[in-house]
Coordinates of N, CA and C in Angstrom, one line a residue:
X684 N 1.1 -45.4 12.9 CA 2.5 -44.8 13.0 C 2.6 -45.1 14.7
X685 N 3.8 -45.6 14.7 CA 4.2 -45.9 16.1 C 5.5 -45.1 16.8
X686 N 6.2 -45.2 15.7 CA 7.5 -44.4 16.3 C 8.6 -45.5 17.8
X687 N 7.5 -46.4 17.6 CA 8.2 -47.6 18.9 C 9.6 -48.1 18.6
X688 N 10.7 -48.3 19.3 CA 11.5 -48.8 19.2 C 12.6 -48.1 18.4
X689 N 12.2 -46.4 18.2 CA 13.2 -45.7 17.4 C 14.5 -45.6 18.4
X690 N 15.6 -45.1 17.8 CA 17.0 -45.3 18.2 C 17.0 -43.8 19.1
X691 N 18.0 -43.5 19.7 CA 18.2 -42.4 20.4 C 18.7 -41.7 19.5
X692 N 18.6 -40.2 19.3 CA 19.2 -39.3 18.4 C 20.0 -38.4 19.1
X693 N 20.8 -37.7 18.3 CA 21.8 -36.6 19.0 C 22.8 -36.6 19.5
X694 N 23.6 -35.9 20.0 CA 25.2 -36.1 20.2 C 25.8 -36.9 19.5
X695 N 25.7 -36.4 18.0 CA 26.6 -36.7 17.0 C 27.7 -35.7 16.4
X696 N 28.8 -36.0 16.5 CA 30.0 -35.1 15.9 C 29.8 -35.0 14.4
X697 N 29.7 -34.4 13.7 CA 29.3 -34.5 12.1 C 30.3 -33.4 11.8
X698 N 31.2 -32.8 12.3 CA 32.3 -32.0 12.3 C 33.2 -32.8 10.8
X699 N 33.5 -31.8 9.6 CA 34.2 -32.7 8.9 C 33.6 -33.5 7.8
X700 N 32.4 -33.5 8.0 CA 31.3 -34.4 6.9 C 30.3 -33.3 6.2
X701 N 30.7 -33.6 5.0 CA 29.8 -32.7 3.8 C 28.3 -33.3 3.1
X702 N 27.5 -32.9 3.8 CA 26.2 -33.3 3.6 C 25.3 -32.4 2.8
X703 N 24.5 -33.1 1.9 CA 23.9 -32.7 0.8 C 22.5 -33.0 1.1
X704 N 21.4 -32.4 1.4 CA 19.5 -32.4 1.5 C 19.2 -32.2 0.1
X705 N 18.8 -33.7 -0.6 CA 18.2 -33.1 -1.6 C 16.5 -33.4 -1.2
X706 N 15.6 -32.6 -1.6 CA 14.2 -32.7 -1.2 C 13.3 -32.1 -2.2
X707 N 12.3 -33.1 -2.6 CA 11.3 -33.0 -3.8 C 10.2 -31.5 -3.0
X708 N 9.6 -31.0 -3.9 CA 8.8 -29.7 -4.0 C 7.4 -29.9 -3.5
X709 N 6.9 -31.4 -4.1 CA 5.2 -31.6 -3.3 C 5.2 -31.6 -2.1
X710 N 3.8 -31.2 -1.9 CA 3.2 -30.9 -0.3 C 4.3 -30.1 0.6
X711 N 4.3 -28.8 -0.1 CA 5.2 -27.8 0.6 C 5.3 -27.8 2.1
X712 N 4.2 -27.4 2.9 CA 3.9 -27.6 4.1 C 5.0 -29.0 4.9
X713 N 4.3 -30.3 4.3 CA 5.1 -31.3 4.9 C 6.7 -31.3 4.6
X714 N 6.8 -31.0 3.4 CA 8.1 -31.0 2.7 C 9.2 -30.0 3.7
X715 N 8.5 -28.8 3.7 CA 9.6 -27.4 4.4 C 9.7 -28.2 6.0
X716 N 8.5 -29.1 6.5 CA 9.2 -29.2 8.1 C 10.2 -30.5 8.0
X717 N 10.0 -31.3 6.9 CA 11.3 -32.6 7.0 C 12.5 -31.9 6.7
X718 N 12.2 -30.7 5.9 CA 13.6 -29.5 5.7 C 14.4 -29.4 7.1
X719 N 13.5 -28.8 7.8 CA 13.5 -27.8 9.1 C 14.1 -28.9 9.8
X720 N 13.7 -30.3 10.1 CA 14.2 -31.2 11.0 C 15.4 -31.9 10.6
X721 N 15.8 -32.0 9.1 CA 17.1 -32.1 8.6 C 18.3 -31.3 9.1
X722 N 17.7 -30.0 8.6 CA 18.7 -29.1 8.8 C 19.1 -28.5 10.2
X723 N 18.1 -28.7 11.3 CA 18.2 -28.6 12.9 C 19.5 -29.7 13.4
X724 N 19.0 -31.1 13.0 CA 19.9 -32.1 13.1 C 21.7 -31.8 12.9
X725 N 21.8 -31.5 11.4 CA 23.2 -31.3 10.8 C 23.8 -29.8 11.3
X726 N 22.9 -28.8 11.6 CA 23.5 -28.1 12.4 C 24.0 -28.4 14.0
X727 N 23.0 -29.3 14.8 CA 23.7 -29.6 16.1 C 24.6 -30.1 15.9
X728 N 24.8 -30.9 14.7 CA 26.2 -31.9 14.9 C 27.2 -31.1 13.9
X729 N 27.0 -29.9 13.6 CA 28.3 -29.2 13.0 C 28.8 -29.7 11.8
X730 N 27.8 -30.3 11.1 CA 28.2 -30.9 9.6 C 28.0 -30.0 8.7
X731 N 28.8 -29.9 7.8 CA 28.8 -28.5 6.8 C 27.6 -29.4 5.7
X732 N 26.8 -28.4 5.4 CA 25.6 -28.9 4.4 C 25.0 -28.2 3.9
X733 N 24.3 -28.3 2.9 CA 23.6 -27.6 1.5 C 22.1 -28.2 1.3
X734 N 21.3 -27.5 1.0 CA 20.1 -27.9 0.6 C 19.8 -27.8 -1.1
X735 N 19.6 -29.0 -1.8 CA 18.9 -28.8 -3.2 C 17.4 -29.1 -3.3
X736 N 16.4 -28.8 -3.8 CA 15.4 -28.4 -4.5 C 15.5 -29.5 -5.8
X737 N 14.2 -30.4 -5.7 CA 14.2 -31.2 -7.0 C 12.6 -31.1 -7.3
X738 N 12.0 -31.0 -8.3 CA 10.9 -31.4 -8.6 C 9.8 -32.2 -8.0
X739 N 10.4 -33.4 -7.6 CA 9.5 -34.5 -6.8 C 10.4 -35.5 -6.5
X740 N 9.9 -36.7 -5.6 CA 10.6 -37.4 -5.1 C 11.2 -38.8 -6.2
X741 N 10.7 -38.8 -7.6 CA 11.2 -39.3 -8.4 C 12.5 -39.1 -8.9
X742 N 13.0 -37.4 -8.5 CA 13.9 -37.0 -8.9 C 15.0 -37.1 -8.0
X743 N 14.9 -37.5 -6.9 CA 16.0 -37.5 -5.7 C 17.0 -38.3 -6.2
X744 N 17.2 -39.7 -6.6 CA 17.8 -40.4 -6.8 C 19.1 -39.8 -7.8
X745 N 18.9 -39.0 -8.8 CA 19.8 -38.2 -9.7 C 20.2 -37.3 -8.8
X746 N 19.8 -36.5 -8.4 CA 20.4 -35.4 -7.5 C 21.2 -35.9 -6.3
X747 N 21.0 -37.2 -5.9 CA 21.7 -37.8 -4.9 C 23.1 -38.2 -5.5
X748 N 22.8 -38.7 -6.9 CA 24.0 -39.4 -7.6 C 25.0 -38.2 -7.6
X749 N 24.5 -37.0 -8.8 CA 25.2 -35.7 -8.4 C 26.1 -35.3 -7.0
X750 N 25.3 -35.2 -6.4 CA 25.7 -34.7 -4.7 C 27.0 -35.3 -4.3
X751 N 26.9 -37.0 -4.4 CA 28.0 -37.8 -4.1 C 29.2 -37.5 -5.6
X752 N 28.7 -37.3 -6.6 CA 29.6 -36.8 -7.6 C 30.7 -35.7 -7.2
X753 N 29.9 -34.8 -6.4 CA 30.3 -33.6 -6.2 C 31.2 -33.5 -4.9
X754 N 31.2 -35.0 -4.4 CA 32.2 -34.8 -3.3 C 31.1 -35.2 -1.4
X755 N 29.9 -35.2 -1.7 CA 29.4 -35.3 -0.6 C 29.6 -36.6 0.2
X756 N 29.8 -36.2 1.3 CA 29.8 -37.5 2.1 C 28.4 -38.6 2.8
X757 N 27.3 -37.6 2.4 CA 26.2 -38.3 2.8 C 25.3 -37.3 2.1
X758 N 24.0 -38.1 1.9 CA 22.9 -37.1 1.4 C 21.5 -37.8 2.3
X759 N 20.6 -36.8 2.3 CA 19.6 -36.9 3.3 C 18.6 -36.6 2.1
X760 N 18.0 -37.6 1.7 CA 16.8 -37.6 0.9 C 15.5 -37.5 1.2
X761 N 14.6 -36.4 0.9 CA 13.6 -36.2 1.8 C 12.1 -35.9 0.8
X762 N 11.5 -36.7 0.6 CA 10.0 -36.2 -0.1 C 8.7 -36.8 0.2
X763 N 7.9 -36.4 -0.3 CA 6.2 -36.8 0.2 C 5.6 -37.6 -1.0
X764 N 5.1 -38.7 -1.1 CA 4.4 -39.2 -2.0 C 3.1 -39.8 -1.2
X765 N 1.9 -39.2 -1.8 CA 0.7 -39.6 -1.1 C -0.3 -40.5 -2.0
X766 N -1.0 -41.2 -1.7 CA -1.4 -42.1 -2.7 C -2.7 -41.5 -3.0
X767 N -2.9 -41.9 -4.5 CA -4.1 -41.4 -5.2 C -4.7 -42.6 -5.5
X768 N -5.7 -42.6 -6.8 CA -6.7 -43.6 -6.8 C -6.0 -44.2 -8.1
X769 N -4.8 -44.1 -8.5 CA -4.3 -44.8 -9.5 C -3.1 -45.7 -8.9
X770 N -2.0 -46.4 -9.9 CA -1.0 -47.0 -9.7 C 0.2 -46.3 -9.4
X771 N -0.2 -45.1 -9.6 CA 1.4 -44.1 -10.1 C 2.1 -44.1 -8.5
X772 N 1.5 -44.3 -7.5 CA 1.7 -44.1 -6.1 C 2.7 -45.3 -6.0
X773 N 2.3 -46.6 -6.7 CA 3.3 -47.6 -6.0 C 4.5 -47.7 -7.4
X774 N 4.3 -47.2 -8.6 CA 5.4 -47.0 -9.6 C 6.4 -45.7 -8.6
X775 N 6.2 -44.8 -8.2 CA 7.2 -43.6 -8.1 C 7.3 -44.0 -6.6
X776 N 6.7 -44.7 -5.8 CA 7.3 -45.0 -4.4 C 8.7 -46.2 -4.5
X777 N 8.3 -47.3 -5.5 CA 9.3 -48.3 -5.7 C 10.5 -47.4 -6.5
X778 N 10.4 -46.5 -7.5 CA 11.5 -46.2 -8.1 C 12.5 -45.5 -7.4
X779 N 11.4 -44.5 -6.6 CA 12.4 -43.7 -5.9 C 13.4 -44.1 -4.7
X780 N 12.6 -45.6 -4.1 CA 13.4 -46.1 -3.1 C 14.4 -46.8 -3.6
X781 N 14.2 -47.6 -5.1 CA 15.0 -48.4 -5.9 C 16.0 -47.7 -6.1
X782 N 15.9 -46.4 -6.6 CA 16.8 -45.6 -6.9 C 18.1 -44.9 -6.0
X783 N 17.4 -44.5 -4.7 CA 17.8 -44.2 -3.7 C 19.1 -45.2 -3.3
X784 N 18.6 -46.1 -3.1 CA 19.4 -47.6 -2.8 C 20.6 -48.0 -3.7
X785 N 20.3 -47.8 -5.0 CA 21.4 -48.1 -6.0 C 22.3 -46.8 -5.6
X786 N 22.1 -45.8 -5.6 CA 22.8 -44.6 -5.5 C 23.8 -44.8 -4.2
X787 N 23.4 -45.2 -3.1 CA 23.9 -45.4 -1.9 C 25.1 -46.4 -2.1
X788 N 24.7 -47.7 -2.6 CA 25.7 -48.8 -2.9 C 26.7 -48.4 -4.1
X789 N 25.9 -47.7 -5.2 CA 27.0 -47.7 -6.0 C 28.2 -46.7 -5.7
X790 N 27.6 -45.6 -4.7 CA 28.5 -44.5 -4.3 C 29.5 -45.3 -2.9
X791 N 29.2 -46.2 -2.4 CA 29.4 -46.5 -1.1 C 29.4 -45.4 -0.1
X792 N 28.2 -44.7 -0.2 CA 28.2 -43.7 0.9 C 26.5 -43.8 1.1
X793 N 26.3 -42.9 2.7 CA 24.8 -43.4 3.1 C 24.0 -42.2 2.1
X794 N 22.7 -42.6 2.0 CA 21.3 -42.0 1.8 C 20.4 -42.0 3.2
X795 N 20.3 -41.1 3.9 CA 19.5 -41.1 4.9 C 18.0 -40.9 4.1
X796 N 17.0 -42.0 4.4 CA 15.9 -42.3 3.5 C 14.8 -41.5 4.1
X797 N 14.5 -40.4 3.9 CA 13.5 -39.2 4.6 C 12.3 -39.1 3.5
X798 N 11.9 -40.3 2.9 CA 10.5 -40.2 1.6 C 9.8 -41.1 2.4
X799 N 8.8 -40.0 2.7 CA 7.3 -40.3 3.4 C 6.4 -40.8 2.2
X800 N 5.9 -42.0 2.5 CA 5.0 -42.8 1.4 C 3.8 -43.2 2.7
X801 N 2.5 -42.1 1.9 CA 1.4 -42.1 2.7 C 0.2 -42.4 2.2
X802 N -1.0 -42.7 2.7 CA -2.1 -42.9 2.5 C -2.8 -41.3 2.0
X803 N -2.6 -40.7 3.1 CA -3.3 -39.4 3.2 C -2.4 -37.9 3.8
X804 N -2.8 -36.8 3.7 CA -2.1 -35.6 3.8 C -1.7 -35.7 5.4
X805 N -2.9 -36.2 6.3 CA -2.6 -36.1 7.6 C -1.6 -36.9 8.3
X806 N -1.6 -38.2 7.5 CA 0.1 -38.7 7.9 C 1.4 -38.1 7.8
X807 N 1.3 -37.3 6.6 CA 2.5 -36.7 6.6 C 2.9 -35.3 7.6
X808 N 1.5 -34.7 7.8 CA 1.5 -33.9 9.1 C 2.2 -34.4 10.0
X809 N 1.7 -35.7 10.3 CA 1.7 -36.5 11.5 C 3.4 -36.5 11.7
X810 N 3.9 -36.9 10.6 CA 5.4 -37.3 10.8 C 6.6 -36.1 10.4
X811 N 6.0 -34.9 9.8 CA 6.8 -33.8 9.5 C 7.5 -33.1 10.3
X812 N 7.6 -33.6 11.8 CA 8.2 -32.5 12.7 C 7.7 -31.1 12.9
X813 N 6.4 -30.7 12.6 CA 5.7 -29.9 12.6 C 5.0 -29.5 13.6
X814 N 5.0 -28.1 14.4 CA 4.2 -28.1 15.6 C 3.0 -29.0 15.9
X815 N 2.8 -30.1 16.7 CA 1.8 -31.0 16.7 C 2.0 -32.3 16.2
X816 N 3.3 -32.4 15.7 CA 3.8 -33.7 14.6 C 3.9 -35.0 15.6
X817 N 3.9 -36.1 15.6 CA 3.9 -37.0 16.5 C 5.9 -37.6 16.3
X818 N 6.1 -37.0 14.8 CA 7.3 -37.7 14.6 C 8.0 -36.8 13.8
X819 N 9.5 -37.0 13.6 CA 10.0 -36.0 12.7 C 10.8 -36.7 12.1
X820 N 10.5 -37.0 10.6 CA 11.3 -37.9 10.0 C 12.3 -37.8 9.3
X821 N 12.4 -35.9 9.1 CA 13.5 -35.3 8.4 C 14.8 -35.5 9.4
X822 N 14.4 -35.1 10.7 CA 15.6 -35.3 11.6 C 16.2 -36.6 11.8
X823 N 15.0 -37.6 11.7 CA 15.7 -39.2 11.9 C 16.3 -39.3 10.6
X824 N 16.1 -38.9 9.5 CA 16.9 -38.9 8.3 C 18.2 -38.7 8.2
X825 N 18.3 -37.6 9.0 CA 19.6 -36.7 8.9 C 20.5 -37.4 9.9
X826 N 19.7 -37.8 10.9 CA 20.3 -38.5 11.9 C 21.4 -40.1 11.4
X827 N 20.5 -40.5 10.8 CA 20.8 -41.9 10.3 C 22.0 -41.9 9.1
X828 N 22.0 -40.7 8.4 CA 23.0 -40.6 7.2 C 24.4 -40.2 7.7
X829 N 24.2 -39.3 9.0 CA 25.4 -38.7 9.8 C 26.0 -40.0 10.4
X830 N 25.1 -40.8 11.3 CA 25.6 -42.0 12.0 C 26.4 -43.0 11.1
X831 N 25.6 -43.0 9.8 CA 26.1 -44.2 8.9 C 27.5 -43.7 8.5
X832 N 27.8 -42.4 8.0 CA 28.8 -42.0 7.5 C 30.1 -41.6 8.2
X833 N 29.8 -41.8 9.4 CA 31.0 -42.1 10.8 C 31.1 -43.6 10.8
X834 N 30.3 -44.6 10.6 CA 30.4 -46.1 10.7 C 31.5 -46.2 9.3
X835 N 31.3 -45.6 8.1 CA 31.6 -45.7 6.8 C 33.2 -45.4 6.8
X836 N 33.4 -43.7 7.6 CA 34.2 -43.6 7.7 C 35.4 -44.5 8.7
X837 N 35.0 -45.0 9.7 CA 35.4 -45.4 10.8 C 36.0 -46.9 10.1
X838 N 35.0 -47.2 9.4 CA 35.6 -48.9 8.7 C 36.6 -48.6 7.4
X839 N 36.4 -47.8 6.8 CA 37.6 -47.5 5.5 C 38.7 -46.9 6.4
X840 N 39.1 -46.4 7.5 CA 40.2 -45.7 8.3 C 40.4 -44.5 8.1

């Protein structure tokens, strides 16, 4: 984990943007850290937002699709997938990534990708924006969603 090359964050005017955070419930401590980081960024940007919880990462794409159908300008997708001893990790990681990409392209609106794909729990704790964490991937996903929503809005006039 490096974080090297990450863009600067902050100073976003998100007023007028409606954002939905969709978050899985697996690995509660990590998930809650991701949510807190995303909510902090959205609050600082003064974007309207709400949180929707889904059972796991696989369900994020459908919830994101529903959020866009309900008028969201952007979605922040947060989930935690930890590698186990079976191929399940690869299937869920690929399906989640592909599903969220498809939803974003079909809607023509951004999905901030805050789904952590990890070898172990410690990697998630290091990225969850918790006290002692090295990174805050929830905040980064919210920042990316806001910035992209503003770019899309500008491009479409």
